[in-house]
Amino acid sequence: MPDVVGLVFDPSKGFNASPVIVTDSLCWNELQTTDFLDDKPQYNPETGEKQGIIPTILALDRKVGDKEQRIVITGDADCVSNGEMSKSRNGYSSNNFTVITGTFKWLSYDEYPLDTERINPEDNAVSIGRDARKMVRYGCYALLPLIFAACGITILVRRKRR
């Protein structure tokens, strides 16, 4: 997550926060440097910069009545894009697919992936009689090509008239 924004959490709103992904201890919120192309950012605690572990993805949950509300907040929406699924940087491969599927599993109360299995229908075979086979064969070998040829000729004749 190269363009990620660090997240700050306020527990007074009634949510319980669980960090999903955090930075290492070498991170801080830069408050002074405005030109990152020419100037190199440096940690300066006198200006209010705090160095430490900063969450970049938070999972929030709280009780609302008899139900539970769940929210996932990310500091970088690109981490769930198709381009970031299998990207590797400096020899480190990303685990974005695992994070995404785990997040969806948590949001759906561990019912992810969805079970879409259905019972087999009773009518799962097609059987046609001997006479119907002849009609299907003649339709595919003769009637269908004649229809395509007639459509093609009609299109050619109409184009020639213009």
C-alpha positions as protocol buffer text, in pm:
chain_id: "A"
residue {
  index: 1
  type: MET
  ca { x: 0 y: 0 z: 0 }
}
residue {
  index: 2
  type: PRO
  ca { x: 245 y: 268 z: -116 }
}
residue {
  index: 3
  type: ASP
  ca { x: -6 y: 559 z: -118 }
}
residue {
  index: 4
  type: VAL
  ca { x: -180 y: 470 z: 207 }
}
residue {
  index: 5
  type: VAL
  ca { x: -306 y: 717 z: 466 }
}
residue {
  index: 6
  type: GLY
  ca { x: -275 y: 641 z: 835 }
}
residue {
  index: 7
  type: LEU
  ca { x: -602 y: 615 z: 1025 }
}
residue {
  index: 8
  type: VAL
  ca { x: -688 y: 763 z: 1365 }
}
residue {
  index: 9
  type: PHE
  ca { x: -966 y: 615 z: 1575 }
}
residue {
  index: 10
  type: ASP
  ca { x: -1189 y: 791 z: 1831 }
}
residue {
  index: 11
  type: PRO
  ca { x: -1343 y: 535 z: 2073 }
}
residue {
  index: 12
  type: SER
  ca { x: -1598 y: 786 z: 2208 }
}
residue {
  index: 13
  type: LYS
  ca { x: -1836 y: 706 z: 1920 }
}
residue {
  index: 14
  type: GLY
  ca { x: -1921 y: 363 z: 2060 }
}
residue {
  index: 15
  type: PHE
  ca { x: -1724 y: 151 z: 1812 }
}
residue {
  index: 16
  type: ASN
  ca { x: -1469 y: -115 z: 1899 }
}
residue {
  index: 17
  type: ALA
  ca { x: -1171 y: -90 z: 1665 }
}
residue {
  index: 18
  type: SER
  ca { x: -953 y: -379 z: 1554 }
}
residue {
  index: 19
  type: PRO
  ca { x: -654 y: -297 z: 1336 }
}
residue {
  index: 20
  type: VAL
  ca { x: -635 y: -528 z: 1035 }
}
residue {
  index: 21
  type: ILE
  ca { x: -313 y: -393 z: 883 }
}
residue {
  index: 22
  type: VAL
  ca { x: -66 y: -166 z: 1063 }
}
residue {
  index: 23
  type: THR
  ca { x: 262 y: 1 z: 973 }
}
residue {
  index: 24
  type: ASP
  ca { x: 593 y: -67 z: 1140 }
}
residue {
  index: 25
  type: SER
  ca { x: 729 y: 162 z: 1411 }
}
residue {
  index: 26
  type: LEU
  ca { x: 924 y: 379 z: 1165 }
}
residue {
  index: 27
  type: CYS
  ca { x: 616 y: 572 z: 1050 }
}
residue {
  index: 28
  type: TRP
  ca { x: 489 y: 914 z: 1147 }
}
residue {
  index: 29
  type: ASN
  ca { x: 248 y: 1175 z: 1018 }
}
residue {
  index: 30
  type: GLU
  ca { x: 459 y: 1442 z: 847 }
}
residue {
  index: 31
  type: LEU
  ca { x: 337 y: 1792 z: 940 }
}
residue {
  index: 32
  type: GLN
  ca { x: 614 y: 2017 z: 805 }
}
residue {
  index: 33
  type: THR
  ca { x: 744 y: 1911 z: 461 }
}
residue {
  index: 34
  type: THR
  ca { x: 531 y: 2047 z: 178 }
}
residue {
  index: 35
  type: ASP
  ca { x: 753 y: 1968 z: -121 }
}
residue {
  index: 36
  type: PHE
  ca { x: 826 y: 1595 z: -112 }
}
residue {
  index: 37
  type: LEU
  ca { x: 1006 y: 1601 z: -449 }
}
residue {
  index: 38
  type: ASP
  ca { x: 1289 y: 1832 z: -341 }
}
residue {
  index: 39
  type: ASP
  ca { x: 1284 y: 1806 z: 41 }
}
residue {
  index: 40
  type: LYS
  ca { x: 1338 y: 1490 z: 241 }
}
residue {
  index: 41
  type: PRO
  ca { x: 1088 y: 1443 z: 527 }
}
residue {
  index: 42
  type: GLN
  ca { x: 1243 y: 1412 z: 873 }
}
residue {
  index: 43
  type: TYR
  ca { x: 1082 y: 1314 z: 1199 }
}
residue {
  index: 44
  type: ASN
  ca { x: 1044 y: 1619 z: 1424 }
}
residue {
  index: 45
  type: PRO
  ca { x: 856 y: 1560 z: 1755 }
}
residue {
  index: 46
  type: GLU
  ca { x: 868 y: 1932 z: 1848 }
}
residue {
  index: 47
  type: THR
  ca { x: 607 y: 2010 z: 1582 }
}
residue {
  index: 48
  type: GLY
  ca { x: 360 y: 1749 z: 1709 }
}
residue {
  index: 49
  type: GLU
  ca { x: 466 y: 1460 z: 1488 }
}
residue {
  index: 50
  type: LYS
  ca { x: 413 y: 1124 z: 1657 }
}
residue {
  index: 51
  type: GLN
  ca { x: 611 y: 820 z: 1552 }
}
residue {
  index: 52
  type: GLY
  ca { x: 472 y: 472 z: 1604 }
}
residue {
  index: 53
  type: ILE
  ca { x: 247 y: 200 z: 1476 }
}
residue {
  index: 54
  type: ILE
  ca { x: -32 y: 347 z: 1264 }
}
residue {
  index: 55
  type: PRO
  ca { x: -329 y: 139 z: 1142 }
}
residue {
  index: 56
  type: THR
  ca { x: -400 y: 151 z: 769 }
}
residue {
  index: 57
  type: ILE
  ca { x: -706 y: -77 z: 771 }
}
residue {
  index: 58
  type: LEU
  ca { x: -949 y: -75 z: 1064 }
}
residue {
  index: 59
  type: ALA
  ca { x: -1240 y: -307 z: 1140 }
}
residue {
  index: 60
  type: LEU
  ca { x: -1509 y: -136 z: 1348 }
}
residue {
  index: 61
  type: ASP
  ca { x: -1803 y: -299 z: 1522 }
}
residue {
  index: 62
  type: ARG
  ca { x: -2072 y: -195 z: 1769 }
}
residue {
  index: 63
  type: LYS
  ca { x: -2408 y: -309 z: 1899 }
}
residue {
  index: 64
  type: VAL
  ca { x: -2714 y: -124 z: 1769 }
}
residue {
  index: 65
  type: GLY
  ca { x: -3016 y: -255 z: 1954 }
}
residue {
  index: 66
  type: ASP
  ca { x: -3005 y: -632 z: 1921 }
}
residue {
  index: 67
  type: LYS
  ca { x: -2795 y: -625 z: 1601 }
}
residue {
  index: 68
  type: GLU
  ca { x: -2427 y: -579 z: 1537 }
}
residue {
  index: 69
  type: GLN
  ca { x: -2298 y: -317 z: 1294 }
}
residue {
  index: 70
  type: ARG
  ca { x: -1968 y: -387 z: 1118 }
}
residue {
  index: 71
  type: ILE
  ca { x: -1759 y: -143 z: 914 }
}
residue {
  index: 72
  type: VAL
  ca { x: -1420 y: -173 z: 743 }
}
residue {
  index: 73
  type: ILE
  ca { x: -1221 y: 143 z: 671 }
}
residue {
  index: 74
  type: THR
  ca { x: -910 y: 148 z: 455 }
}
residue {
  index: 75
  type: GLY
  ca { x: -658 y: 425 z: 412 }
}
residue {
  index: 76
  type: ASP
  ca { x: -607 y: 326 z: 47 }
}
residue {
  index: 77
  type: ALA
  ca { x: -891 y: 208 z: -177 }
}
residue {
  index: 78
  type: ASP
  ca { x: -644 y: 81 z: -440 }
}
residue {
  index: 79
  type: CYS
  ca { x: -562 y: -219 z: -221 }
}
residue {
  index: 80
  type: VAL
  ca { x: -887 y: -383 z: -337 }
}
residue {
  index: 81
  type: SER
  ca { x: -839 y: -307 z: -708 }
}
residue {
  index: 82
  type: ASN
  ca { x: -762 y: -572 z: -969 }
}
residue {
  index: 83
  type: GLY
  ca { x: -421 y: -419 z: -1036 }
}
residue {
  index: 84
  type: GLU
  ca { x: -308 y: -469 z: -677 }
}
residue {
  index: 85
  type: MET
  ca { x: -423 y: -829 z: -643 }
}
residue {
  index: 86
  type: SER
  ca { x: -103 y: -992 z: -767 }
}
residue {
  index: 87
  type: LYS
  ca { x: 142 y: -703 z: -761 }
}
residue {
  index: 88
  type: SER
  ca { x: 486 y: -742 z: -605 }
}
residue {
  index: 89
  type: ARG
  ca { x: 722 y: -466 z: -497 }
}
residue {
  index: 90
  type: ASN
  ca { x: 1093 y: -513 z: -426 }
}
residue {
  index: 91
  type: GLY
  ca { x: 1052 y: -889 z: -411 }
}
residue {
  index: 92
  type: TYR
  ca { x: 754 y: -882 z: -172 }
}
residue {
  index: 93
  type: SER
  ca { x: 430 y: -1017 z: -311 }
}
residue {
  index: 94
  type: SER
  ca { x: 103 y: -870 z: -193 }
}
residue {
  index: 95
  type: ASN
  ca { x: -155 y: -1056 z: 12 }
}
residue {
  index: 96
  type: ASN
  ca { x: -443 y: -832 z: -93 }
}
residue {
  index: 97
  type: PHE
  ca { x: -665 y: -1121 z: -203 }
}
residue {
  index: 98
  type: THR
  ca { x: -639 y: -1281 z: 141 }
}
residue {
  index: 99
  type: VAL
  ca { x: -716 y: -949 z: 312 }
}
residue {
  index: 100
  type: ILE
  ca { x: -1017 y: -887 z: 87 }
}
residue {
  index: 101
  type: THR
  ca { x: -1170 y: -1232 z: 126 }
}
residue {
  index: 102
  type: GLY
  ca { x: -1106 y: -1227 z: 502 }
}
residue {
  index: 103
  type: THR
  ca { x: -1273 y: -886 z: 526 }
}
residue {
  index: 104
  type: PHE
  ca { x: -1578 y: -1002 z: 333 }
}
residue {
  index: 105
  type: LYS
  ca { x: -1595 y: -1314 z: 548 }
}
residue {
  index: 106
  type: TRP
  ca { x: -1591 y: -1099 z: 864 }
}
residue {
  index: 107
  type: LEU
  ca { x: -1852 y: -858 z: 723 }
}
residue {
  index: 108
  type: SER
  ca { x: -2085 y: -1148 z: 636 }
}
residue {
  index: 109
  type: TYR
  ca { x: -2049 y: -1313 z: 981 }
}
residue {
  index: 110
  type: ASP
  ca { x: -1828 y: -1597 z: 853 }
}
residue {
  index: 111
  type: GLU
  ca { x: -2075 y: -1696 z: 582 }
}
residue {
  index: 112
  type: TYR
  ca { x: -1838 y: -1615 z: 296 }
}
residue {
  index: 113
  type: PRO
  ca { x: -1796 y: -1745 z: 33 }
}
residue {
  index: 114
  type: LEU
  ca { x: -2166 y: -1784 z: -24 }
}
residue {
  index: 115
  type: ASP
  ca { x: -2302 y: -2132 z: -75 }
}
residue {
  index: 116
  type: THR
  ca { x: -2474 y: -2124 z: -414 }
}
residue {
  index: 117
  type: GLU
  ca { x: -2514 y: -2500 z: -448 }
}
residue {
  index: 118
  type: ARG
  ca { x: -2854 y: -2614 z: -569 }
}
residue {
  index: 119
  type: ILE
  ca { x: -3020 y: -2950 z: -585 }
}
residue {
  index: 120
  type: ASN
  ca { x: -2994 y: -3121 z: -922 }
}
residue {
  index: 121
  type: PRO
  ca { x: -3305 y: -3084 z: -1135 }
}
residue {
  index: 122
  type: GLU
  ca { x: -3494 y: -3402 z: -1215 }
}
residue {
  index: 123
  type: ASP
  ca { x: -3506 y: -3320 z: -1586 }
}
residue {
  index: 124
  type: ASN
  ca { x: -3133 y: -3321 z: -1658 }
}
residue {
  index: 125
  type: ALA
  ca { x: -3129 y: -3529 z: -1977 }
}
residue {
  index: 126
  type: VAL
  ca { x: -3252 y: -3460 z: -2328 }
}
residue {
  index: 127
  type: SER
  ca { x: -3381 y: -3750 z: -2533 }
}
residue {
  index: 128
  type: ILE
  ca { x: -3536 y: -3723 z: -2875 }
}
residue {
  index: 129
  type: GLY
  ca { x: -3685 y: -3992 z: -3094 }
}
residue {
  index: 130
  type: ARG
  ca { x: -3551 y: -4122 z: -3426 }
}
residue {
  index: 131
  type: ASP
  ca { x: -3785 y: -3905 z: -3637 }
}
residue {
  index: 132
  type: ALA
  ca { x: -3692 y: -3591 z: -3442 }
}
residue {
  index: 133
  type: ARG
  ca { x: -3322 y: -3663 z: -3497 }
}
residue {
  index: 134
  type: LYS
  ca { x: -3375 y: -3650 z: -3874 }
}
residue {
  index: 135
  type: MET
  ca { x: -3553 y: -3316 z: -3845 }
}
residue {
  index: 136
  type: VAL
  ca { x: -3274 y: -3171 z: -3629 }
}
residue {
  index: 137
  type: ARG
  ca { x: -3009 y: -3298 z: -3873 }
}
residue {
  index: 138
  type: TYR
  ca { x: -3187 y: -3155 z: -4179 }
}
residue {
  index: 139
  type: GLY
  ca { x: -3250 y: -2831 z: -3994 }
}
residue {
  index: 140
  type: CYS
  ca { x: -2881 y: -2789 z: -3904 }
}
residue {
  index: 141
  type: TYR
  ca { x: -2738 y: -2909 z: -4236 }
}
residue {
  index: 142
  type: ALA
  ca { x: -2988 y: -2755 z: -4479 }
}
residue {
  index: 143
  type: LEU
  ca { x: -3243 y: -2515 z: -4331 }
}
residue {
  index: 144
  type: LEU
  ca { x: -3009 y: -2307 z: -4113 }
}
residue {
  index: 145
  type: PRO
  ca { x: -2750 y: -2249 z: -4390 }
}
residue {
  index: 146
  type: LEU
  ca { x: -3030 y: -2153 z: -4631 }
}
residue {
  index: 147
  type: ILE
  ca { x: -3160 y: -1894 z: -4381 }
}
residue {
  index: 148
  type: PHE
  ca { x: -2809 y: -1748 z: -4338 }
}
residue {
  index: 149
  type: ALA
  ca { x: -2757 y: -1737 z: -4715 }
}
residue {
  index: 150
  type: ALA
  ca { x: -3093 y: -1564 z: -4768 }
}
residue {
  index: 151
  type: CYS
  ca { x: -3007 y: -1302 z: -4504 }
}
residue {
  index: 152
  type: GLY
  ca { x: -2665 y: -1243 z: -4663 }
}
residue {
  index: 153
  type: ILE
  ca { x: -2812 y: -1209 z: -5012 }
}
residue {
  index: 154
  type: THR
  ca { x: -3077 y: -968 z: -4882 }
}
residue {
  index: 155
  type: ILE
  ca { x: -2813 y: -750 z: -4718 }
}
residue {
  index: 156
  type: LEU
  ca { x: -2597 y: -750 z: -5033 }
}
residue {
  index: 157
  type: VAL
  ca { x: -2890 y: -660 z: -5260 }
}
residue {
  index: 158
  type: ARG
  ca { x: -2998 y: -372 z: -5034 }
}
residue {
  index: 159
  type: ARG
  ca { x: -2643 y: -236 z: -5021 }
}
residue {
  index: 160
  type: LYS
  ca { x: -2609 y: -254 z: -5399 }
}
residue {
  index: 161
  type: ARG
  ca { x: -2931 y: -53 z: -5447 }
}
residue {
  index: 162
  type: ARG
  ca { x: -2796 y: 238 z: -5243 }
}
